[in-house]
Short mmCIF file of C-alpha atoms and ligand atoms in Angstrom, two decimals:
data_model
loop_
_atom_site.label_atom_id
_atom_site.label_comp_id
_atom_site.label_asym_id
_atom_site.label_seq_id
_atom_site.Cartn_x
_atom_site.Cartn_y
_atom_site.Cartn_z
CA UNK A 130 172.92 -107.20 25.72
CA UNK A 131 169.69 -109.18 25.62
CA UNK A 132 165.93 -108.61 25.99
CA UNK A 133 162.66 -110.30 25.06
CA UNK A 134 161.30 -107.86 22.47
CA UNK A 135 163.14 -105.12 20.52
CA UNK A 136 160.60 -102.51 19.32
CA UNK A 137 161.77 -100.42 16.36
CA UNK A 138 160.05 -97.03 16.27
CA UNK A 139 158.38 -94.88 18.99
CA UNK A 140 155.23 -93.75 17.15
CA UNK A 141 151.71 -94.83 18.18
CA UNK A 142 152.38 -98.47 17.24
CA UNK A 143 155.77 -98.85 19.00
CA UNK A 144 154.75 -96.99 22.21
CA UNK A 145 151.55 -98.93 22.49
CA UNK A 146 153.46 -102.19 22.06
CA UNK A 147 155.99 -101.06 24.74
CA UNK A 148 153.41 -99.98 27.22
CA UNK A 149 151.28 -103.19 26.89
CA UNK A 150 154.44 -105.34 27.13
CA UNK A 151 155.34 -103.61 30.43
CA UNK A 152 151.84 -104.26 31.67
CA UNK A 153 152.31 -108.03 31.22
CA UNK A 154 155.88 -107.94 32.63
CA UNK A 155 157.64 -108.65 29.39
CA UNK A 156 160.98 -106.88 28.89
CA UNK A 157 161.59 -104.70 25.86
CA UNK A 158 163.93 -102.03 24.48
CA UNK A 159 162.50 -99.38 22.18
CA UNK A 160 164.83 -97.89 19.46
CA UNK A 161 163.72 -94.62 17.82
CA UNK A 162 165.58 -92.88 15.08
CA UNK A 163 164.32 -89.37 15.88
CA UNK A 164 164.76 -87.29 18.98
CA UNK A 165 161.93 -87.07 21.54
CA UNK A 166 161.14 -83.53 20.30
CA UNK A 167 160.96 -84.72 16.69
CA UNK A 168 158.54 -87.52 17.62
CA UNK A 169 156.42 -85.13 19.67
CA UNK A 170 156.05 -82.75 16.75
CA UNK A 171 154.40 -85.25 14.28
CA UNK A 172 150.80 -84.19 14.11
CA UNK A 173 148.50 -86.39 12.12
CA UNK A 174 145.50 -88.36 13.37
CA UNK A 175 142.91 -86.77 15.68
CA UNK A 176 140.34 -89.30 16.79
CA UNK A 177 140.99 -92.51 18.78
CA UNK A 178 138.08 -94.81 17.77
CA UNK A 179 135.75 -96.40 20.30
CA UNK A 180 137.32 -99.84 20.05
CA UNK A 181 140.84 -98.45 20.76
CA UNK A 182 139.63 -96.38 23.71
CA UNK A 183 138.18 -99.49 25.27
CA UNK A 184 141.31 -101.48 24.43
CA UNK A 185 143.43 -99.00 26.42
CA UNK A 186 140.91 -99.13 29.28
CA UNK A 187 141.15 -102.96 29.33
CA UNK A 188 144.86 -102.61 29.91
CA UNK A 189 144.49 -100.05 32.70
CA UNK A 190 145.72 -97.25 30.44
CA UNK A 191 142.51 -95.19 30.13
CA UNK A 192 144.51 -92.03 30.88
CA UNK A 193 146.59 -92.06 27.69
CA UNK A 194 143.69 -90.94 25.48
CA UNK A 195 142.79 -88.06 27.84
CA UNK A 196 143.71 -84.85 26.15
CA UNK A 197 140.62 -83.86 24.37
CA UNK A 198 136.85 -84.01 24.94
CA UNK A 199 134.90 -87.20 24.00
CA UNK A 200 133.84 -87.14 20.38
CA UNK A 201 130.06 -86.53 20.58
CA UNK A 202 129.36 -88.93 17.68
CA UNK A 203 128.04 -86.46 15.09
CA UNK A 204 129.71 -86.08 11.73
CA UNK A 205 128.58 -83.46 9.25
CA UNK A 206 128.34 -84.06 5.51
CA UNK A 207 127.90 -80.75 3.69
CA UNK A 208 126.74 -81.54 0.17
CA UNK A 209 126.63 -78.46 -2.16
CA UNK A 210 126.17 -76.35 0.95
CA UNK A 211 123.44 -78.40 2.51
CA UNK A 212 124.20 -79.92 5.94
CA UNK A 213 123.24 -83.53 6.72
CA UNK A 214 124.34 -85.08 10.06
CA UNK A 215 125.28 -88.76 10.64
CA UNK A 216 125.65 -90.22 14.12
CA UNK A 217 128.65 -92.53 14.07
CA UNK A 218 128.08 -94.18 17.50
CA UNK A 219 126.78 -97.73 17.56
CA UNK A 220 124.72 -97.39 20.74
CA UNK A 221 126.73 -99.85 22.76
CA UNK A 222 127.39 -99.24 26.46
CA UNK A 223 130.85 -98.04 27.47
CA UNK A 224 133.28 -95.32 26.57
CA UNK A 225 133.10 -93.80 23.11
CA UNK A 226 135.70 -92.41 20.69
CA UNK A 227 137.87 -89.52 21.95
CA UNK A 228 139.33 -86.53 20.31
CA UNK A 229 143.03 -87.05 21.07
CA UNK A 230 145.53 -85.68 18.51
CA UNK A 231 148.25 -88.22 17.60
CA UNK A 232 151.04 -86.14 19.12
CA UNK A 233 149.12 -86.00 22.47
CA UNK A 234 148.62 -89.73 22.48
CA UNK A 235 152.31 -90.25 21.68
CA UNK A 236 153.39 -87.91 24.49
CA UNK A 237 150.99 -89.61 26.96
CA UNK A 238 152.33 -93.01 25.98
CA UNK A 239 155.91 -91.88 26.23
CA UNK A 240 155.35 -90.42 29.69
CA UNK A 241 153.49 -93.55 30.86
CA UNK A 242 156.26 -95.84 29.58
CA UNK A 243 159.12 -93.80 31.12
CA UNK A 244 157.22 -93.52 34.40
CA UNK A 245 156.95 -97.27 34.35
CA UNK A 246 160.72 -97.63 34.07
CA UNK A 247 160.61 -98.37 30.35
CA UNK A 248 163.85 -98.45 28.21
CA UNK A 249 163.34 -95.95 25.38
CA UNK A 250 166.40 -94.92 23.31
CA UNK A 251 166.08 -91.94 20.97
CA UNK A 252 168.46 -91.08 18.08
CA UNK A 253 169.28 -94.73 17.33
CA UNK A 254 170.87 -94.68 13.91
CA UNK A 255 171.58 -97.47 11.36
CA UNK A 256 169.28 -100.00 12.87
CA UNK A 257 169.75 -103.39 11.19
CA UNK A 258 168.12 -106.77 11.83
CA UNK A 259 169.90 -110.12 11.71
CA UNK A 260 168.94 -113.81 12.05
CA UNK A 261 165.28 -113.15 11.91
CA UNK A 262 164.41 -116.70 11.04
CA UNK A 263 166.50 -118.14 13.94
CA UNK A 264 165.43 -118.45 17.55
CA UNK A 265 167.47 -115.42 18.71
CA UNK A 266 167.50 -112.51 16.24
CA UNK A 267 169.88 -109.65 16.80
CA UNK A 268 169.24 -105.90 16.35
CA UNK A 269 172.25 -103.60 15.84
CA UNK A 270 172.32 -99.83 15.95
CA UNK A 271 174.54 -96.85 16.61
CA UNK A 272 173.67 -94.70 19.61
CA UNK A 273 173.66 -90.87 19.65
CA UNK A 274 177.19 -90.84 21.21
CA UNK A 275 178.56 -92.93 18.29
CA UNK A 276 178.87 -96.18 20.09
CA UNK A 277 177.72 -99.36 18.45
CA UNK A 278 175.31 -101.79 20.13
CA UNK A 279 173.93 -105.23 19.54
CA UNK A 280 170.86 -106.58 21.27
CA UNK A 281 169.75 -110.23 21.07
CA UNK A 282 166.02 -110.98 21.56
CA UNK A 283 163.20 -113.36 21.03
CA UNK A 284 161.03 -111.09 18.94
CA UNK A 285 161.36 -107.91 16.88
CA UNK A 286 158.38 -105.57 16.59
CA UNK A 287 158.65 -103.55 13.31
CA UNK A 288 156.88 -100.31 14.30
CA UNK A 289 158.92 -97.96 12.17
CA UNK A 290 156.19 -96.71 9.86
CA UNK A 291 155.98 -96.28 6.11
CA UNK A 292 159.70 -95.39 5.52
CA UNK A 293 161.27 -97.70 8.12
CA UNK A 294 163.84 -100.46 7.78
CA UNK A 295 161.95 -103.43 9.19
CA UNK A 296 159.70 -103.87 6.12
CA UNK A 297 162.78 -103.97 3.88
CA UNK A 298 164.29 -106.73 6.01
CA UNK A 299 161.74 -109.15 4.62
CA UNK A 300 163.44 -110.80 1.55
CA UNK A 301 161.95 -110.42 -1.83
CA UNK A 302 159.67 -113.26 -2.72
CA UNK A 303 158.60 -113.89 0.90
CA UNK A 304 156.05 -111.08 1.08
CA UNK A 305 153.63 -109.45 -1.39
CA UNK A 306 152.93 -105.74 -1.36
CA UNK A 307 149.48 -104.85 -2.58
CA UNK A 308 149.03 -101.23 -3.57
CA UNK A 309 146.25 -98.92 -4.89
CA UNK A 310 146.62 -95.30 -5.92
CA UNK A 311 143.41 -93.21 -6.10
CA UNK A 312 145.07 -90.71 -8.45
CA UNK A 313 143.84 -87.97 -6.03
CA UNK A 314 145.93 -85.51 -4.14
CA UNK A 315 145.17 -83.67 -0.88
CA UNK A 316 146.58 -80.50 0.52
CA UNK A 317 146.49 -80.64 4.27
CA UNK A 318 146.82 -77.61 6.46
CA UNK A 319 147.03 -77.23 10.27
CA UNK A 320 146.01 -73.86 11.64
CA UNK A 321 145.43 -72.15 14.93
CA UNK A 322 141.81 -71.48 13.94
CA UNK A 323 138.51 -72.37 15.64
CA UNK A 324 137.53 -76.04 15.25
CA UNK A 325 134.18 -76.97 13.72
CA UNK A 326 131.34 -78.10 16.02
CA UNK A 327 131.58 -81.59 14.41
CA UNK A 328 133.97 -83.18 12.00
CA UNK A 329 132.90 -81.84 8.58
CA UNK A 330 133.21 -83.37 5.14
CA UNK A 331 132.18 -81.20 2.23
CA UNK A 332 131.19 -82.32 -1.25
CA UNK A 333 131.22 -79.53 -3.82
CA UNK A 334 131.60 -78.93 -7.61
CA UNK A 335 135.08 -77.47 -6.91
CA UNK A 336 136.25 -80.64 -5.21
CA UNK A 337 136.35 -82.19 -1.74
CA UNK A 338 137.20 -80.33 1.48
CA UNK A 339 137.15 -81.21 5.12
CA UNK A 340 137.50 -79.43 8.49
CA UNK A 341 138.42 -81.41 11.61
CA UNK A 342 138.93 -80.38 15.20
CA UNK A 343 142.44 -80.82 16.70
CA UNK A 344 142.10 -78.85 19.95
CA UNK A 345 140.24 -75.93 21.49
CA UNK A 346 141.84 -73.47 19.09
CA UNK A 347 143.29 -75.75 16.42
CA UNK A 348 141.99 -77.32 13.21
CA UNK A 349 143.11 -79.54 10.40
CA UNK A 350 141.79 -78.86 6.93
CA UNK A 351 141.92 -80.99 3.75
CA UNK A 352 141.50 -79.82 0.13
CA UNK A 353 141.48 -82.06 -2.87
CA UNK A 354 144.13 -80.99 -5.34
CA UNK A 355 145.98 -82.46 -8.28
CA UNK A 356 148.21 -85.42 -7.22
CA UNK A 357 151.75 -84.30 -6.35
CA UNK A 358 150.73 -80.57 -6.32
CA UNK A 359 153.31 -78.26 -4.80
CA UNK A 360 152.24 -77.01 -1.36
CA UNK A 361 154.01 -73.76 -2.32
CA UNK A 362 151.21 -73.29 -4.97
CA UNK A 363 148.85 -72.88 -2.02
CA UNK A 364 149.54 -69.49 -0.31
CA UNK A 365 147.35 -68.61 2.67
CA UNK A 366 144.76 -66.54 0.75
CA UNK A 367 144.24 -69.38 -1.80
CA UNK A 368 143.73 -71.95 0.98
CA UNK A 369 141.15 -69.80 2.88
CA UNK A 370 139.32 -68.85 -0.35
CA UNK A 371 139.08 -72.48 -1.51
CA UNK A 372 137.93 -73.55 1.96
CA UNK A 373 135.24 -70.83 2.13
CA UNK A 374 133.94 -71.85 -1.31
CA UNK A 375 134.02 -75.62 -0.83
CA UNK A 376 132.77 -75.60 2.72
CA UNK A 377 130.08 -73.13 1.63
CA UNK A 378 130.97 -70.95 4.61
CA UNK A 379 131.83 -67.38 3.68
CA UNK A 380 132.23 -66.54 7.40
CA UNK A 381 134.89 -69.25 8.00
CA UNK A 382 137.44 -67.83 10.51
CA UNK A 383 141.08 -68.19 9.31
CA UNK A 384 144.10 -68.41 11.58
CA UNK A 385 147.89 -68.75 11.36
CA UNK A 386 148.81 -71.83 9.27
CA UNK A 387 151.39 -73.96 11.14
CA UNK A 388 151.88 -76.79 8.74
CA UNK A 389 151.13 -77.39 5.05
CA UNK A 390 151.74 -80.55 2.97
CA UNK A 391 150.39 -82.36 -0.03
CA UNK A 392 150.14 -86.15 -0.44
CA UNK A 393 148.55 -88.77 -2.63
CA UNK A 394 145.59 -90.88 -1.42
CA UNK A 395 146.64 -94.49 -1.65
CA UNK A 396 146.44 -97.87 0.06
CA UNK A 397 149.21 -100.40 0.71
CA UNK A 398 149.21 -103.78 2.48
CA UNK A 399 152.18 -105.86 3.18
CA UNK A 400 151.26 -109.62 3.28
CA UNK A 401 152.07 -111.48 5.50
CA UNK A 402 152.82 -109.22 8.42
CA UNK A 403 155.39 -111.62 9.83
CA UNK A 404 158.73 -112.94 8.76
CA UNK A 405 160.39 -115.33 11.20
CA UNK A 406 160.58 -113.50 14.52
CA UNK A 407 159.81 -110.12 12.99
CA UNK A 408 156.28 -108.86 13.39
CA UNK A 409 155.19 -105.77 11.41
CA UNK A 410 152.89 -103.43 13.38
CA UNK A 411 151.05 -100.33 12.12
CA UNK A 412 152.17 -98.21 9.10
CA UNK A 413 155.17 -100.50 8.60
CA UNK A 414 152.58 -103.08 7.34
CA UNK A 415 149.82 -100.92 5.85
CA UNK A 416 148.95 -97.40 4.62
CA UNK A 417 145.40 -96.15 4.18
CA UNK A 418 143.80 -93.13 2.66
CA UNK A 419 143.14 -90.90 5.70
CA UNK A 420 139.44 -90.83 4.78
CA UNK A 421 137.73 -92.67 7.58
CA UNK A 422 140.51 -92.03 10.14
CA UNK A 423 141.77 -95.62 10.32
CA UNK A 424 145.52 -95.60 9.99
CA UNK A 425 146.51 -94.93 13.58
CA UNK A 426 143.62 -96.97 14.94
CA UNK A 427 144.74 -100.03 12.93
CA UNK A 428 148.24 -99.54 14.42
CA UNK A 429 146.75 -99.70 17.87
CA UNK A 430 144.79 -102.90 16.98
CA UNK A 431 147.94 -104.62 15.61
CA UNK A 432 149.80 -103.65 18.81
CA UNK A 433 147.16 -105.17 21.03
CA UNK A 434 147.09 -108.43 19.10
CA UNK A 435 150.86 -108.63 18.97
CA UNK A 436 151.38 -108.11 22.71
CA UNK A 437 148.61 -110.69 23.59
CA UNK A 438 150.34 -113.16 21.34
CA UNK A 439 153.74 -112.52 22.87
CA UNK A 440 152.30 -112.82 26.39
CA UNK A 441 150.81 -116.27 25.56
CA UNK A 442 154.16 -117.39 24.18
CA UNK A 443 156.38 -116.05 26.93
CA UNK A 444 154.15 -116.78 29.88
CA UNK A 445 152.33 -119.95 28.72
CA UNK A 446 154.57 -121.36 26.08
CA UNK A 447 151.64 -121.19 23.62
CA UNK A 448 152.59 -119.77 20.25
CA UNK A 449 149.12 -120.27 18.58
CA UNK A 450 148.35 -116.54 18.63
CA UNK A 451 151.73 -115.62 17.20
CA UNK A 452 151.20 -118.00 14.33
CA UNK A 453 147.75 -116.45 13.79
CA UNK A 454 148.95 -112.82 14.20
CA UNK A 455 149.15 -111.92 10.48
CA UNK A 456 145.90 -113.52 9.48
CA UNK A 457 143.94 -111.87 12.31
CA UNK A 458 145.50 -108.41 11.72
CA UNK A 459 144.89 -108.64 8.01
CA UNK A 460 141.23 -109.37 8.46
CA UNK A 461 140.72 -105.97 10.02
CA UNK A 462 143.26 -104.31 7.77
CA UNK A 463 141.34 -105.24 4.62
CA UNK A 464 137.97 -104.36 6.21
CA UNK A 465 139.33 -100.96 7.10
CA UNK A 466 140.94 -100.57 3.66
CA UNK A 467 137.55 -101.26 2.11
CA UNK A 468 135.84 -98.69 4.38
CA UNK A 469 138.53 -96.05 3.57
CA UNK A 470 138.30 -96.89 -0.11
CA UNK A 471 134.51 -96.65 -0.15
CA UNK A 472 134.42 -93.31 1.67
CA UNK A 473 137.30 -91.91 -0.38
CA UNK A 474 135.61 -92.82 -3.69
CA UNK A 475 132.15 -91.65 -2.41
CA UNK A 476 133.14 -88.10 -1.33
CA UNK A 477 135.36 -87.43 -4.31
CA UNK A 478 133.08 -88.90 -7.04
CA UNK A 479 130.07 -87.13 -5.64
CA UNK A 480 131.79 -83.79 -6.23
CA UNK A 481 132.60 -82.19 -9.52
CA UNK A 482 136.33 -82.19 -9.67
CA UNK A 483 137.02 -85.80 -10.74
CA UNK A 484 137.41 -87.78 -13.95
CA UNK A 485 134.70 -90.16 -12.90
CA UNK A 486 131.90 -88.60 -15.00
CA UNK A 487 128.16 -88.12 -14.45
CA UNK A 488 127.23 -91.76 -14.02
CA UNK A 489 129.60 -92.48 -11.15
CA UNK A 490 128.82 -89.09 -9.68
CA UNK A 491 125.15 -90.01 -9.43
CA UNK A 492 126.05 -93.39 -7.91
CA UNK A 493 128.14 -91.64 -5.29
CA UNK A 494 125.37 -89.19 -4.48
CA UNK A 495 122.96 -92.09 -4.14
CA UNK A 496 125.29 -93.69 -1.61
CA UNK A 497 125.48 -90.42 0.40
CA UNK A 498 121.75 -90.09 0.25
CA UNK A 499 121.35 -93.65 1.58
CA UNK A 500 123.81 -92.92 4.38
CA UNK A 501 122.01 -89.85 5.62
CA UNK A 502 118.48 -91.34 5.29
CA UNK A 503 118.62 -95.10 6.00
CA UNK A 504 118.97 -96.29 9.59
CA UNK A 505 120.46 -99.57 8.28
CA UNK A 506 123.15 -97.80 6.24
CA UNK A 507 123.91 -95.53 9.15
CA UNK A 508 124.26 -98.41 11.50
CA UNK A 509 126.75 -100.20 9.21
CA UNK A 510 128.66 -96.93 8.94
CA UNK A 511 128.76 -96.56 12.76
CA UNK A 512 130.04 -100.11 13.21
CA UNK A 513 132.98 -99.28 10.91
CA UNK A 514 133.65 -95.89 12.50
CA UNK A 515 133.67 -97.22 16.03
CA UNK A 516 135.73 -100.27 15.03
CA UNK A 517 133.15 -102.47 16.80
CA UNK A 518 132.09 -104.50 13.75
CA UNK A 519 130.88 -107.72 15.55
CA UNK A 520 132.10 -109.97 12.70
CA UNK A 521 135.66 -108.88 13.54
CA UNK A 522 135.42 -108.91 17.31
CA UNK A 523 137.75 -111.70 18.35
P1 RFL B 97 154.61 -93.67 12.62
O1 RFL B 97 153.75 -92.76 13.30
O2 RFL B 97 155.12 -93.36 11.28
O3 RFL B 97 155.90 -93.96 13.60
C1 RFL B 97 157.01 -94.63 13.15
C2 RFL B 97 158.19 -94.20 14.07
O4 RFL B 97 159.34 -94.98 13.67
C3 RFL B 97 160.46 -94.13 13.62
N1 RFL B 97 161.42 -94.78 12.66
C4 RFL B 97 162.51 -95.40 12.94
N2 RFL B 97 163.01 -95.67 14.19
C5 RFL B 97 164.20 -96.42 14.25
N3 RFL B 97 164.85 -96.78 13.07
C6 RFL B 97 164.37 -96.55 11.86
N4 RFL B 97 165.01 -96.91 10.80
C7 RFL B 97 163.15 -95.82 11.80
N5 RFL B 97 162.41 -95.38 10.74
C8 RFL B 97 161.31 -94.70 11.32
C9 RFL B 97 159.91 -92.81 13.16
O5 RFL B 97 160.77 -91.75 13.46
C10 RFL B 97 158.60 -92.80 13.93
O6 RFL B 97 158.72 -92.19 15.18
O7 RFL B 97 153.97 -95.13 12.46
P2 RFL B 97 152.93 -95.95 13.43
O8 RFL B 97 153.47 -95.92 14.86
O9 RFL B 97 152.70 -97.21 12.81
O10 RFL B 97 151.66 -95.06 13.49
C11 RFL B 97 150.81 -94.87 12.35
C12 RFL B 97 150.16 -93.55 12.27
O11 RFL B 97 151.13 -92.51 12.43
C13 RFL B 97 149.40 -93.34 10.98
O12 RFL B 97 148.71 -94.48 10.62
C14 RFL B 97 148.38 -92.16 11.04
O13 RFL B 97 149.09 -90.99 11.20
C15 RFL B 97 147.58 -92.11 9.76
N6 RFL B 97 146.72 -90.92 9.69
C16 RFL B 97 145.56 -91.00 10.40
N7 RFL B 97 145.19 -92.08 11.11
C17 RFL B 97 144.03 -92.10 11.84
O14 RFL B 97 143.73 -93.10 12.45
N8 RFL B 97 143.17 -91.00 11.81
C18 RFL B 97 143.46 -89.88 11.16
O15 RFL B 97 142.70 -88.90 11.24
C19 RFL B 97 144.68 -89.80 10.44
N9 RFL B 97 145.05 -88.68 9.80
C20 RFL B 97 147.06 -89.73 9.04
C21 RFL B 97 146.20 -88.62 9.09
C22 RFL B 97 148.24 -89.68 8.27
C23 RFL B 97 148.58 -88.53 7.54
N10 RFL B 97 149.70 -88.45 6.73
C24 RFL B 97 150.84 -89.31 7.06
C25 RFL B 97 149.60 -88.19 5.37
C26 RFL B 97 146.56 -87.45 8.44
C27 RFL B 97 147.69 -87.32 7.68
C28 RFL B 97 148.06 -86.04 7.03
#
């Protein structure tokens, strides 16, 4: 069996690659380890940034981000109970960010790809990559019925996320993995509870908390906690009490909790994002602290650059963009890492529950003060939130 691109993974990165490839008439096969139901259950990101909304529009795929109302641009910082609003739009003409939970985007992309006649194979086990540095790599896997398959191709798109196999196919010594651990944990909770009017970030002496909309009756909450804390140490009452205190909202309406997990805030970048004919896309190449909401949006950016580069190579015989893929992706990756890092440090250090001490706490509070009072600071923030930073528009 043979195709032009084998895409490993059917998350936001893999499905975007697959849809865009179909749009430019390039063949691909998508191999996903999980079942369709498993993939559809993974709830994470909530906002598709302005740049990514316009990217889908430019490919004639505006409908895939329909699923929630437009994000009205306001973000609330609640600092010791006092509300300050920041407008995160940059004022440019055109569509803005959309509230579109990750699983809705994934479902929309899956439906669009299948409706377009796409080849999407679930429950593909033991995926392995061969001859990546030759002209025709091979991808092998075992199908759900136990049969073994081998597909030869021109390119492999590694879209299999943080724990996938494609990243590990890059031999040691070829790539460098840069990591940073904030030493901060978050408990995250999904609940069928009323969403806030605007995404809400709260700085308090008890530690950071956040409340984000995920649907008309659904919310995601974050609570700073010790790194590697046990989610079992957070029964419902403790979660709602901590949220009421840190959000300074005694009237916060609770609801049934549908998911509860803890994780460490950290950053990771795999450099370069290419090895031979393998191109890493999305979380397979980089992990960000969720602060700033950039992880999924970066995956969508990588996917767009990768497909344009493949299109140039396959249709026009021009591999300039493929050779430049890693450098161009990494420019945005590091800029978004810096933004995530800055916002993560700021909202945690400004609160009370960190080791950073009074000096750094006052610096972080000065940064927040500048953000909510200075038009210049607000504009720089909006450029990063929308993803429309002109220096990186290529
Ligand atoms: P995914 O979504 O992990 O998808 C990878 C897919 O590959 C499959 N797979 C394999 N398939 C075949 N063979 C193998 N060996 C395979 N191994 C894995 C998996 O089953 C899966 O279907 O990666 P992708 O596509 O790169 O997308 C990245 C995003 O999922 C991620 O960046 C975001 O979820 C990060 N993130 C957020 N990003 C935002 O932009 N805004 C947010 O508000 C936001 N909130 C979050 C987040 C991540 C969170 N987690 C993970 C801690 C909130 C949370 C809680």
